Short mmCIF file of C-alpha atoms and ligand atoms in Angstrom, two decimals:
data_model
loop_
_atom_site.label_atom_id
_atom_site.label_comp_id
_atom_site.label_asym_id
_atom_site.label_seq_id
_atom_site.Cartn_x
_atom_site.Cartn_y
_atom_site.Cartn_z
CA MET A 331 -44.18 -38.07 16.43
CA CYS A 332 -45.71 -39.62 13.37
CA VAL A 333 -44.19 -40.60 10.03
CA VAL A 334 -46.54 -41.17 7.12
CA VAL A 335 -45.32 -44.18 5.21
CA ALA A 336 -42.30 -46.45 5.34
CA GLY A 337 -40.73 -45.88 1.93
CA PRO A 338 -37.13 -44.71 1.53
CA CYS A 339 -37.94 -41.21 2.92
CA GLY A 340 -39.95 -42.37 5.91
CA MET A 341 -37.45 -45.12 6.70
CA SER A 342 -34.65 -42.56 6.65
CA ALA A 343 -36.60 -40.60 9.25
CA LEU A 344 -37.08 -43.69 11.44
CA TRP A 345 -33.44 -44.65 11.00
CA ASN A 346 -32.14 -41.23 11.97
CA PHE A 347 -34.39 -40.95 15.02
CA ALA A 348 -33.09 -44.31 16.16
CA ASP A 349 -29.52 -43.25 15.40
CA ILE A 350 -29.52 -39.83 17.03
CA ASP A 351 -30.92 -40.63 20.39
CA GLY A 352 -30.93 -44.39 20.53
CA GLY A 353 -34.68 -44.18 20.08
CA ASN A 354 -35.11 -42.90 23.61
CA GLU A 355 -36.12 -39.28 23.30
CA VAL A 356 -38.96 -39.50 20.80
CA ASP A 357 -41.83 -41.92 20.53
CA VAL A 358 -42.24 -42.57 16.79
CA THR A 359 -45.18 -44.22 15.03
CA CYS A 360 -45.10 -44.86 11.31
CA TYR A 361 -48.18 -45.66 9.22
CA GLU A 362 -47.69 -47.79 6.12
CA ARG A 363 -50.44 -48.82 3.73
CA GLN A 364 -48.50 -51.81 2.38
CA SER A 365 -47.75 -54.96 4.35
CA THR A 366 -44.04 -54.26 4.22
CA TRP A 367 -41.55 -51.39 4.09
CA GLY A 368 -39.83 -50.16 0.91
CA GLY A 369 -42.48 -47.97 -0.75
CA LEU A 370 -42.21 -47.88 -4.51
CA TRP A 371 -39.22 -50.22 -4.48
CA ASN A 372 -41.64 -53.08 -3.85
CA TYR A 373 -42.69 -54.66 -7.12
CA SER A 374 -46.29 -55.80 -7.45
CA TRP A 375 -48.11 -57.19 -10.45
CA ARG A 376 -51.17 -55.21 -9.39
CA THR A 377 -52.32 -52.03 -11.08
CA GLY A 378 -55.30 -49.80 -10.26
CA THR A 379 -56.36 -50.94 -6.82
CA ASP A 380 -54.82 -53.35 -4.34
CA GLU A 381 -56.36 -56.25 -2.46
CA TYR A 382 -58.15 -53.81 -0.15
CA GLY A 383 -59.48 -51.61 -2.97
CA GLU A 384 -56.95 -48.86 -2.20
CA PRO A 385 -55.10 -47.17 -5.08
CA CYS A 386 -51.83 -48.92 -5.99
CA GLN A 387 -49.18 -46.35 -5.27
CA ALA A 388 -46.02 -47.93 -6.62
CA GLY A 389 -45.39 -47.62 -10.34
CA MET A 390 -42.55 -50.14 -10.18
CA TYR A 391 -41.79 -52.46 -13.08
CA LYS A 392 -40.27 -55.88 -13.14
CA HIS A 393 -37.00 -55.29 -14.95
CA LEU A 394 -36.20 -51.83 -13.62
CA TRP A 395 -32.56 -51.01 -13.05
CA SER A 396 -31.63 -47.73 -11.40
CA ASN A 397 -31.24 -44.98 -13.95
CA GLY A 398 -28.67 -43.18 -11.80
CA PRO A 399 -25.28 -44.49 -10.64
CA LYS A 400 -25.52 -46.12 -7.22
CA GLU A 401 -22.37 -44.19 -6.23
CA CYS A 402 -24.48 -41.01 -6.22
CA ILE A 403 -27.07 -42.33 -3.84
CA GLU A 404 -25.27 -44.54 -1.35
CA PHE A 405 -25.32 -43.85 2.38
CA PRO A 406 -22.00 -42.47 3.64
CA ASP A 407 -21.94 -44.91 6.55
CA TYR A 408 -23.26 -47.89 4.62
CA THR A 409 -21.86 -48.32 1.15
CA PHE A 410 -22.93 -50.96 -1.36
CA GLN A 411 -19.55 -52.58 -0.84
CA LYS A 412 -20.19 -52.81 2.91
CA HIS A 413 -23.64 -54.26 2.26
CA LEU A 414 -22.56 -57.03 -0.11
CA GLY A 415 -19.02 -57.45 1.13
CA LYS A 416 -17.66 -56.63 -2.32
CA ALA A 417 -17.85 -53.99 -5.01
CA ILE A 418 -20.66 -54.49 -7.49
CA PRO A 419 -21.33 -52.98 -10.93
CA LEU A 420 -22.39 -49.37 -11.24
CA PHE A 421 -26.12 -49.58 -11.95
CA SER A 422 -28.26 -51.97 -10.00
CA PRO A 423 -31.48 -53.86 -10.67
CA ARG A 424 -34.43 -53.11 -8.40
CA PRO A 425 -34.04 -56.17 -6.09
CA VAL A 426 -30.41 -55.21 -5.40
CA LEU A 427 -31.41 -51.66 -4.48
CA LEU A 428 -34.23 -52.78 -2.22
CA ASP A 429 -31.93 -55.32 -0.56
CA TYR A 430 -29.37 -52.56 0.01
CA LEU A 431 -31.98 -50.27 1.59
CA GLU A 432 -33.19 -53.09 3.82
CA GLY A 433 -29.62 -53.86 4.85
CA HIS A 434 -29.28 -50.28 6.02
CA TRP A 435 -32.60 -50.24 7.85
CA LYS A 436 -31.85 -53.51 9.60
CA LEU A 437 -28.76 -51.97 11.18
CA LYS A 438 -31.17 -50.39 13.65
CA GLU A 439 -32.72 -53.24 15.50
CA GLY A 440 -36.48 -53.26 15.81
CA LEU A 441 -37.12 -50.41 13.39
CA SER A 442 -40.12 -52.22 11.97
CA LYS A 443 -41.75 -52.43 15.43
CA CYS A 444 -42.89 -48.81 15.26
CA ILE A 445 -44.55 -49.30 11.85
CA LYS A 446 -48.27 -49.95 11.63
CA PHE A 447 -48.46 -51.95 8.42
CA ASN A 448 -51.63 -52.31 6.31
CA THR A 449 -52.75 -49.00 7.77
CA VAL A 450 -53.69 -46.06 5.59
CA VAL A 451 -53.76 -42.46 6.82
CA ARG A 452 -57.10 -40.85 5.97
CA HIS A 453 -56.86 -37.37 7.44
CA VAL A 454 -54.38 -35.13 9.23
CA GLN A 455 -55.56 -31.98 10.94
CA TYR A 456 -53.82 -29.40 13.12
CA ASN A 457 -55.43 -28.36 16.42
CA GLU A 458 -54.53 -24.80 17.31
CA ALA A 459 -55.71 -25.15 20.90
CA GLY A 460 -53.61 -28.15 21.83
CA ASP A 461 -50.79 -27.50 19.31
CA THR A 462 -51.16 -31.11 18.16
CA PHE A 463 -52.17 -33.01 15.04
CA THR A 464 -55.10 -35.37 14.89
CA LEU A 465 -54.54 -38.29 12.57
CA GLU A 466 -57.28 -40.60 11.35
CA SER A 467 -56.29 -43.95 9.92
CA THR A 468 -57.79 -47.23 8.79
CA ASN A 469 -56.32 -50.63 9.48
CA LEU A 470 -57.08 -52.26 6.13
CA ALA A 471 -56.64 -55.84 7.27
CA ALA A 472 -58.99 -55.46 10.25
CA ASN A 473 -61.21 -52.84 8.56
CA THR A 474 -61.15 -50.66 11.67
CA SER A 475 -60.57 -46.93 12.01
CA SER A 476 -58.75 -45.03 14.71
CA THR A 477 -57.82 -41.50 15.70
CA GLU A 478 -54.59 -40.49 17.38
CA LYS A 479 -52.85 -37.29 18.39
CA PHE A 480 -49.25 -36.36 17.60
CA ASP A 481 -46.97 -33.41 18.31
CA TYR A 482 -45.12 -33.70 15.01
CA VAL A 483 -45.96 -35.16 11.60
CA ILE A 484 -43.54 -36.08 8.83
CA VAL A 485 -45.19 -36.64 5.46
CA ALA A 486 -42.96 -38.96 3.47
CA VAL A 487 -45.23 -40.36 0.76
CA GLY A 488 -43.10 -39.03 -2.08
CA ILE A 489 -44.17 -37.41 -5.32
CA PHE A 490 -44.30 -40.26 -7.82
CA ASN A 491 -47.42 -42.16 -6.76
CA THR A 492 -50.31 -40.41 -8.52
CA PRO A 493 -50.08 -40.53 -12.32
CA HIS A 494 -50.74 -37.41 -14.37
CA ILE A 495 -52.96 -38.52 -17.25
CA PRO A 496 -53.76 -35.68 -19.68
CA GLY A 497 -56.13 -36.24 -22.61
CA PHE A 498 -55.09 -36.43 -26.28
CA LEU A 499 -57.46 -35.99 -29.19
CA GLY A 500 -58.91 -39.31 -30.30
CA ILE A 501 -57.12 -41.39 -27.68
CA GLU A 502 -60.39 -42.76 -26.35
CA THR A 503 -61.09 -44.39 -29.72
CA PHE A 504 -57.48 -45.41 -30.43
CA GLU A 505 -57.62 -49.06 -31.46
CA GLY A 506 -54.86 -50.36 -29.25
CA ARG A 507 -53.78 -50.57 -25.65
CA LYS A 508 -53.13 -47.36 -23.74
CA LEU A 509 -51.63 -47.05 -20.29
CA HIS A 510 -49.69 -44.67 -18.07
CA ALA A 511 -46.11 -45.57 -17.11
CA HIS A 512 -47.42 -45.98 -13.54
CA ASN A 513 -49.21 -49.14 -14.73
CA PHE A 514 -46.30 -50.51 -16.75
CA ARG A 515 -45.17 -53.78 -15.16
CA ASP A 516 -43.33 -56.00 -17.61
CA ALA A 517 -41.63 -55.08 -20.89
CA VAL A 518 -42.05 -58.66 -22.11
CA GLU A 519 -45.72 -57.89 -22.71
CA PHE A 520 -44.79 -55.56 -25.53
CA LYS A 521 -42.64 -57.94 -27.53
CA GLY A 522 -43.24 -57.47 -31.25
CA GLN A 523 -45.39 -54.38 -30.69
CA ARG A 524 -45.10 -50.89 -32.18
CA LEU A 525 -45.07 -48.45 -29.27
CA LEU A 526 -45.77 -44.78 -28.98
CA ILE A 527 -44.40 -43.18 -25.83
CA ILE A 528 -45.91 -39.81 -25.04
CA CYS A 529 -43.35 -37.46 -23.51
CA VAL A 530 -39.65 -37.48 -23.10
CA SER A 531 -38.44 -37.57 -19.54
CA TYR A 532 -36.90 -40.34 -17.40
CA SER A 533 -39.78 -42.79 -17.69
CA ALA A 534 -39.96 -42.30 -21.45
CA GLU A 535 -36.26 -42.85 -21.90
CA ASP A 536 -36.20 -45.91 -19.67
CA LEU A 537 -39.34 -47.57 -21.01
CA ALA A 538 -38.25 -46.99 -24.61
CA LEU A 539 -34.93 -48.75 -23.98
CA GLN A 540 -36.47 -51.40 -21.76
CA CYS A 541 -39.15 -52.33 -24.32
CA LEU A 542 -36.62 -52.46 -27.14
CA LYS A 543 -34.42 -54.68 -24.97
CA TYR A 544 -37.30 -57.09 -24.43
CA GLY A 545 -38.31 -57.25 -28.08
CA ALA A 546 -40.66 -54.36 -28.98
CA SER A 547 -40.55 -53.97 -32.75
CA SER A 548 -40.35 -50.14 -32.72
CA VAL A 549 -40.67 -47.21 -30.32
CA ILE A 550 -41.55 -43.60 -31.09
CA CYS A 551 -41.13 -41.02 -28.32
CA THR A 552 -43.14 -37.87 -28.90
CA TRP A 553 -42.04 -34.61 -27.29
CA ARG A 554 -43.84 -31.44 -26.26
CA THR A 555 -41.11 -28.96 -25.27
CA LYS A 556 -37.95 -30.43 -26.78
CA PRO A 557 -36.67 -33.85 -27.82
CA MET A 558 -34.35 -35.83 -25.58
CA GLY A 559 -31.91 -35.76 -28.47
CA PHE A 560 -30.04 -38.95 -27.54
CA LYS A 561 -28.29 -41.11 -30.12
CA TRP A 562 -30.95 -43.82 -30.00
CA PRO A 563 -30.28 -47.41 -30.93
CA LYS A 564 -32.01 -48.68 -34.07
CA GLY A 565 -35.70 -49.10 -33.34
CA ILE A 566 -36.22 -45.92 -31.29
CA GLU A 567 -36.91 -42.49 -32.74
CA GLU A 568 -38.33 -39.15 -31.59
CA LYS A 569 -41.11 -37.11 -33.15
CA PRO A 570 -42.82 -33.82 -32.28
CA LEU A 571 -45.95 -34.00 -30.14
CA ILE A 572 -48.87 -36.19 -31.10
CA GLN A 573 -51.83 -34.15 -32.41
CA LYS A 574 -54.51 -36.81 -32.61
CA PHE A 575 -55.29 -40.49 -32.97
CA THR A 576 -57.52 -42.03 -35.63
CA GLY A 577 -58.06 -45.79 -35.55
CA LYS A 578 -54.58 -47.24 -35.09
CA LYS A 579 -52.87 -44.16 -36.48
CA ALA A 580 -50.95 -41.49 -34.57
CA HIS A 581 -50.78 -38.06 -36.24
CA PHE A 582 -47.80 -35.90 -35.31
CA LYS A 583 -47.26 -32.16 -35.34
CA ASP A 584 -44.88 -32.41 -38.31
CA GLY A 585 -47.67 -33.87 -40.47
CA THR A 586 -46.41 -37.46 -40.39
CA THR A 587 -48.50 -40.45 -39.30
CA GLU A 588 -47.57 -43.87 -37.93
CA GLU A 589 -49.50 -47.06 -37.20
CA ILE A 590 -49.00 -48.16 -33.64
CA ASP A 591 -50.19 -50.89 -31.29
CA VAL A 592 -49.66 -49.43 -27.82
CA VAL A 593 -49.60 -45.94 -26.32
CA ILE A 594 -47.68 -45.42 -23.08
CA LEU A 595 -48.16 -42.08 -21.38
CA CYS A 596 -44.99 -41.02 -19.58
CA THR A 597 -46.56 -37.73 -18.58
CA GLY A 598 -45.25 -37.68 -15.04
CA TYR A 599 -46.98 -37.49 -11.68
CA LEU A 600 -49.18 -35.17 -9.63
CA TYR A 601 -48.23 -34.03 -6.16
CA SER A 602 -50.94 -35.65 -4.11
CA PHE A 603 -51.52 -35.41 -0.37
CA PRO A 604 -55.29 -35.90 -0.17
CA PHE A 605 -55.15 -36.89 3.50
CA MET A 606 -53.81 -33.50 4.59
CA GLU A 607 -56.31 -30.82 5.60
CA ASP A 608 -56.42 -27.88 3.18
CA GLY A 609 -54.06 -25.51 5.00
CA LEU A 610 -51.49 -28.24 5.54
CA ARG A 611 -51.52 -29.59 2.00
CA LEU A 612 -48.46 -29.01 -0.16
CA LYS A 613 -49.58 -27.98 -3.65
CA SER A 614 -46.96 -27.97 -6.36
CA SER A 615 -45.97 -29.25 -9.74
CA LEU A 616 -42.65 -31.05 -10.14
CA SER A 617 -39.96 -28.77 -8.76
CA MET A 618 -36.40 -28.84 -7.44
CA PHE A 619 -37.69 -26.75 -4.52
CA PRO A 620 -41.44 -26.53 -3.90
CA ALA A 621 -42.61 -23.33 -2.18
CA ASN A 622 -43.54 -22.95 1.48
CA LEU A 623 -40.91 -25.33 2.84
CA TYR A 624 -38.17 -23.99 5.09
CA LYS A 625 -34.99 -25.95 4.36
CA GLY A 626 -37.10 -27.86 1.87
CA SER A 627 -38.75 -29.58 4.82
CA VAL A 628 -40.67 -27.47 7.38
CA TRP A 629 -44.19 -26.61 6.23
CA LEU A 630 -44.71 -22.86 6.56
CA GLY A 631 -48.42 -22.74 5.72
CA GLY A 632 -49.64 -23.83 9.18
CA GLY A 633 -49.04 -26.40 11.88
CA ASN A 634 -46.67 -24.26 13.96
CA ASN A 635 -43.50 -25.51 12.20
CA LYS A 636 -44.22 -29.02 13.43
CA LEU A 637 -45.24 -30.48 10.09
CA PHE A 638 -42.55 -31.70 7.68
CA TYR A 639 -42.55 -32.88 4.07
CA MET A 640 -39.79 -35.15 2.81
CA GLY A 641 -38.64 -35.95 -0.71
CA THR A 642 -40.87 -33.44 -2.47
CA GLN A 643 -37.99 -32.14 -4.56
CA ASP A 644 -37.23 -33.63 -7.98
CA GLN A 645 -34.32 -35.94 -7.37
CA TYR A 646 -30.74 -36.48 -8.38
CA TYR A 647 -29.25 -37.50 -5.04
CA THR A 648 -32.36 -39.50 -3.99
CA PHE A 649 -31.39 -41.72 -1.00
CA THR A 650 -28.63 -39.32 0.03
CA MET A 651 -31.04 -36.42 -0.12
CA PHE A 652 -33.64 -38.30 1.93
CA ASP A 653 -31.00 -39.22 4.49
CA VAL A 654 -29.63 -35.74 5.07
CA GLN A 655 -33.15 -34.30 5.05
CA ALA A 656 -34.24 -36.86 7.62
CA LEU A 657 -31.22 -36.09 9.77
CA TRP A 658 -31.98 -32.39 9.54
CA ILE A 659 -35.63 -32.88 10.53
CA CYS A 660 -34.69 -35.14 13.46
CA LYS A 661 -32.11 -32.69 14.75
CA TYR A 662 -34.47 -29.77 14.23
CA ILE A 663 -37.20 -31.46 16.26
CA LEU A 664 -34.73 -32.37 18.99
CA GLY A 665 -33.34 -28.83 19.06
CA LYS A 666 -29.90 -30.08 18.03
CA ILE A 667 -29.18 -27.75 15.13
CA PRO A 668 -26.82 -24.98 16.22
CA ASN A 669 -28.18 -21.41 15.90
CA GLU A 670 -31.52 -22.69 14.62
CA SER A 671 -34.07 -20.34 16.16
CA LYS A 672 -35.49 -18.47 13.22
CA SER A 673 -38.70 -16.48 13.24
CA LEU A 674 -41.44 -17.47 10.80
CA LYS A 675 -40.57 -14.37 8.77
CA GLU A 676 -36.92 -15.44 8.48
CA MET A 677 -37.93 -18.97 7.55
CA LYS A 678 -40.25 -17.68 4.85
CA GLU A 679 -37.53 -15.41 3.48
CA SER A 680 -35.10 -18.30 3.37
CA ALA A 681 -37.59 -20.55 1.56
CA GLU A 682 -38.43 -17.78 -0.92
CA LYS A 683 -34.75 -17.31 -1.68
CA TRP A 684 -34.39 -20.96 -2.59
CA VAL A 685 -37.56 -20.90 -4.68
CA LYS A 686 -36.26 -17.84 -6.53
CA GLU A 687 -32.93 -19.55 -7.27
CA CYS A 688 -34.84 -22.62 -8.38
CA SER A 689 -36.81 -20.57 -10.91
CA LYS A 690 -33.52 -19.69 -12.66
CA LEU A 691 -32.55 -23.32 -13.37
CA LYS A 692 -32.26 -23.98 -17.09
CA ASN A 693 -30.77 -27.43 -17.58
CA CYS A 694 -29.76 -30.64 -15.85
CA HIS A 695 -26.38 -29.22 -14.80
CA ASP A 696 -28.09 -26.29 -13.09
CA ASP A 697 -30.41 -28.79 -11.40
CA ILE A 698 -27.49 -30.90 -10.18
CA ASP A 699 -25.64 -27.85 -8.84
CA PHE A 700 -28.78 -26.61 -7.13
CA GLN A 701 -29.43 -29.92 -5.41
CA THR A 702 -25.77 -30.11 -4.45
CA GLU A 703 -26.16 -26.75 -2.68
CA PHE A 704 -29.29 -28.02 -0.96
CA ILE A 705 -27.47 -31.13 0.32
CA LYS A 706 -24.51 -28.97 1.36
CA ASP A 707 -26.74 -26.58 3.28
CA LEU A 708 -28.41 -29.39 5.22
CA SER A 709 -25.06 -31.14 5.75
CA GLU A 710 -23.51 -28.03 7.25
CA ASP A 711 -26.40 -27.74 9.70
CA THR A 712 -26.26 -31.36 10.73
CA GLY A 713 -22.70 -32.67 10.37
CA PHE A 714 -23.77 -35.07 7.60
CA SER A 715 -20.81 -36.37 5.57
CA PRO A 716 -19.36 -33.42 3.63
CA ASP A 717 -18.14 -35.93 1.02
CA ALA A 718 -21.70 -36.66 -0.12
CA ILE A 719 -21.71 -33.67 -2.44
CA LYS A 720 -18.78 -35.11 -4.37
CA ALA A 721 -21.53 -36.97 -6.23
CA ARG A 722 -21.97 -33.76 -8.21
CA ASP A 723 -19.05 -34.63 -10.49
CA LEU A 724 -20.33 -38.18 -10.95
CA LEU A 725 -23.75 -36.85 -11.88
CA TYR A 726 -22.14 -34.60 -14.47
CA THR A 727 -20.26 -37.59 -15.90
CA TRP A 728 -23.44 -39.66 -15.85
CA GLU A 729 -25.25 -36.99 -17.90
CA HIS A 730 -22.29 -36.92 -20.27
CA ASN A 731 -22.32 -40.72 -20.63
CA LYS A 732 -26.01 -40.62 -21.47
CA ASP A 733 -25.37 -38.07 -24.16
CA GLU A 734 -22.53 -40.17 -25.54
CA ASN A 735 -24.65 -43.29 -25.80
CA ILE A 736 -27.99 -43.73 -24.10
CA ALA A 737 -27.91 -47.50 -24.69
CA THR A 738 -24.57 -48.02 -22.92
CA TYR A 739 -24.50 -45.44 -20.10
CA ARG A 740 -25.35 -48.18 -17.62
CA ASP A 741 -22.24 -50.11 -18.63
CA GLN A 742 -19.80 -47.51 -17.33
CA CYS A 743 -17.84 -47.72 -14.06
CA PHE A 744 -17.34 -45.10 -11.34
CA SER A 745 -15.50 -45.16 -8.04
CA SER A 746 -17.35 -45.01 -4.73
CA ILE A 747 -17.02 -41.59 -3.12
CA PHE A 748 -16.70 -43.18 0.28
CA THR A 749 -14.54 -46.28 -0.33
CA GLY A 750 -12.63 -45.20 -3.42
CA THR A 751 -13.28 -48.65 -4.92
CA LYS A 752 -14.08 -48.69 -8.61
CA SER A 753 -17.16 -50.67 -9.52
CA PRO A 754 -16.39 -53.76 -11.61
CA LYS A 755 -17.86 -54.08 -15.08
CA HIS A 756 -20.86 -56.34 -15.42
CA THR A 757 -20.14 -59.41 -17.53
CA ALA A 758 -23.02 -58.49 -19.83
CA THR A 759 -24.00 -55.08 -21.17
CA TRP A 760 -27.28 -53.74 -19.78
CA MET A 761 -28.94 -54.44 -23.12
CA GLN A 762 -27.89 -58.09 -22.83
CA ALA A 763 -28.38 -58.59 -19.09
CA PHE A 764 -31.69 -60.37 -18.55
CA ASN A 765 -31.26 -61.78 -15.06
CA ASP A 766 -32.15 -59.08 -12.52
CA SER A 767 -31.92 -61.21 -9.40
CA ILE A 768 -29.69 -60.32 -6.45
CA SER A 769 -27.92 -63.67 -6.65
CA ALA A 770 -27.12 -63.26 -10.34
CA PHE A 771 -25.89 -59.73 -9.82
CA ALA A 772 -23.76 -60.54 -6.78
CA LYS A 773 -22.40 -63.62 -8.54
CA VAL A 774 -21.37 -61.50 -11.51
CA ALA A 775 -19.50 -59.22 -9.12
CA GLU A 776 -17.90 -62.23 -7.44
CA GLU A 777 -16.74 -63.77 -10.70
CA LYS A 778 -15.50 -60.43 -11.87
CA SER A 779 -13.48 -59.74 -8.76
CA HIS A 780 -12.08 -63.29 -8.92
CA SER A 781 -11.04 -62.91 -12.55
CA GLN A 782 -9.59 -59.48 -11.78
CA LYS A 783 -7.56 -60.97 -8.95
CA CYS A 784 -6.40 -63.78 -11.27
CA SER A 785 -5.44 -61.52 -14.14
P1 NAP B 1182 -41.26 -36.37 -15.26
O1 NAP B 1182 -39.78 -36.34 -15.16
O2 NAP B 1182 -42.06 -35.48 -14.42
O3 NAP B 1182 -41.62 -36.10 -16.80
C1 NAP B 1182 -42.93 -35.87 -17.24
C2 NAP B 1182 -42.96 -35.54 -18.72
O4 NAP B 1182 -44.32 -35.37 -19.07
C3 NAP B 1182 -42.23 -34.30 -19.14
O5 NAP B 1182 -41.43 -34.64 -20.26
C4 NAP B 1182 -43.36 -33.33 -19.59
O6 NAP B 1182 -43.03 -32.62 -20.75
C5 NAP B 1182 -44.42 -34.32 -19.99
N1 NAP B 1182 -45.81 -33.83 -19.96
C6 NAP B 1182 -46.56 -33.59 -18.87
N2 NAP B 1182 -47.79 -33.20 -19.25
C7 NAP B 1182 -47.84 -33.22 -20.59
C8 NAP B 1182 -48.83 -32.93 -21.55
N3 NAP B 1182 -50.07 -32.53 -21.21
N4 NAP B 1182 -48.53 -33.05 -22.86
C9 NAP B 1182 -47.31 -33.44 -23.21
N5 NAP B 1182 -46.32 -33.72 -22.35
C10 NAP B 1182 -46.58 -33.61 -21.04
O7 NAP B 1182 -41.80 -37.86 -14.97
P2 NAP B 1182 -41.10 -39.29 -15.19
O8 NAP B 1182 -40.32 -39.32 -16.44
O9 NAP B 1182 -42.17 -40.29 -15.02
O10 NAP B 1182 -40.05 -39.42 -14.00
C11 NAP B 1182 -40.50 -39.47 -12.65
C12 NAP B 1182 -39.39 -40.01 -11.75
O11 NAP B 1182 -39.28 -41.40 -11.89
C13 NAP B 1182 -38.00 -39.42 -11.99
O12 NAP B 1182 -37.42 -39.11 -10.76
C14 NAP B 1182 -37.25 -40.56 -12.60
O13 NAP B 1182 -35.86 -40.56 -12.33
C15 NAP B 1182 -37.92 -41.75 -11.99
N6 NAP B 1182 -37.77 -42.92 -12.88
C16 NAP B 1182 -36.72 -43.76 -12.63
C17 NAP B 1182 -36.50 -44.84 -13.44
C18 NAP B 1182 -35.33 -45.75 -13.14
O14 NAP B 1182 -34.70 -45.61 -12.09
N7 NAP B 1182 -35.00 -46.68 -13.99
C19 NAP B 1182 -37.32 -45.08 -14.52
C20 NAP B 1182 -38.39 -44.23 -14.75
C21 NAP B 1182 -38.61 -43.12 -13.91
P3 NAP B 1182 -42.36 -31.18 -20.78
O15 NAP B 1182 -40.89 -31.44 -20.61
O16 NAP B 1182 -42.72 -30.70 -22.12
O17 NAP B 1182 -42.99 -30.39 -19.66
#
């Protein structure tokens, strides 16, 4: 069995294999291009290519805090409270999240031993005759290639690693810096600058706030389909889609123009699995349920139901979704899902039904409900915590809080679904919190719980 990459999805697969059978039934090898686990949660100053000339896959930035409440993504058996020994504020900076993930992974001793680090997968091909997959890889550090055979392959590279960079009239001669969000590293760089953010989804919303927080002089977000419509703090505004650039000027669809210094494209990501042979390659745009995947996981286009894709759905539940999906895949492979002996026709019908439902989704609440059903379906098959889907209500509240005030939604407190403990308030508002380190964050929680006990 092979897992392609050791990010949150792939690590969930390794974790669940180790959990289900004590690591005895299946021999697992994981290939990871980076020198460590964690996928996009690893911050690197690099953009473009890495030290080996390979494309940098993680579009992580220095001061990122989660944009969703941690209560909606925590592992049922390993809460944030269990990890840090105390309740911590609702939204967490990147180092806290990575530390939490690592805490979970380290519960299974020796998980890293089955990971081939610094090794990039070049090609995966299915062999009809032997009912196996041939996988070609390169060890980047040693600059050597190898070929191995596997019975099962889990592709867990995620869907946010290859930036989508459309063209805009005049952008090539725009007299300022232009970059995709994937290459955004540090908001401090944009202090005093006038920014134009193209598009209005999660990256746009987060980078706009982040840059304002770190001193950008103004931010315009330009929308194609509809504006985000949040009550923005002073300094951020929305305008209809950019039509062209001339010199330093941006011309908008409503006839207005603005002088700007920097253009940041937040135009999303392309599904990219270049290492998969044609018939095995998932092709999709961003979707809550890409086609051709039984239970959102088993590839139905070839590979005899022994090829799996993880985390290819747009995400609300993120880590929880990866975890239940990983558990489902592990149990499926081990034949431990009750009544799971569907014909290819039945699997295709099931996948089509989900895709059809997905096509009816109209707003974020529909999306949340849909993903809740997905988690519920996989949970019922596997015995995953039925409480996980209680995150639905928190996600609704989170959306509501964002609508109320996009600048303060990270300052709200929820209770953990699994412990019932309410997260303490951070001592500073997100807009005023400039220390993202684990120690600072944990200390805040400590001081808070002390003062709460004293009051
Ligand atoms: P996204 O959600 O896929 O949004 C892409 C945007 O690009 C959409 O608004 C789309 O507009 C627009 N677009 C695409 N092509 C365009 C074109 N040719 N012209 C104009 N507009 C175009 O991507 P994302 O915002 O980068 O988010 C990706 C993931 O990263 C999400 O899961 C998000 O939660 C995560 N993220 C997390 C954080 C955090 O935790 N702090 C921060 C940033 C991102 P239409 O709506 O018009 O199609």
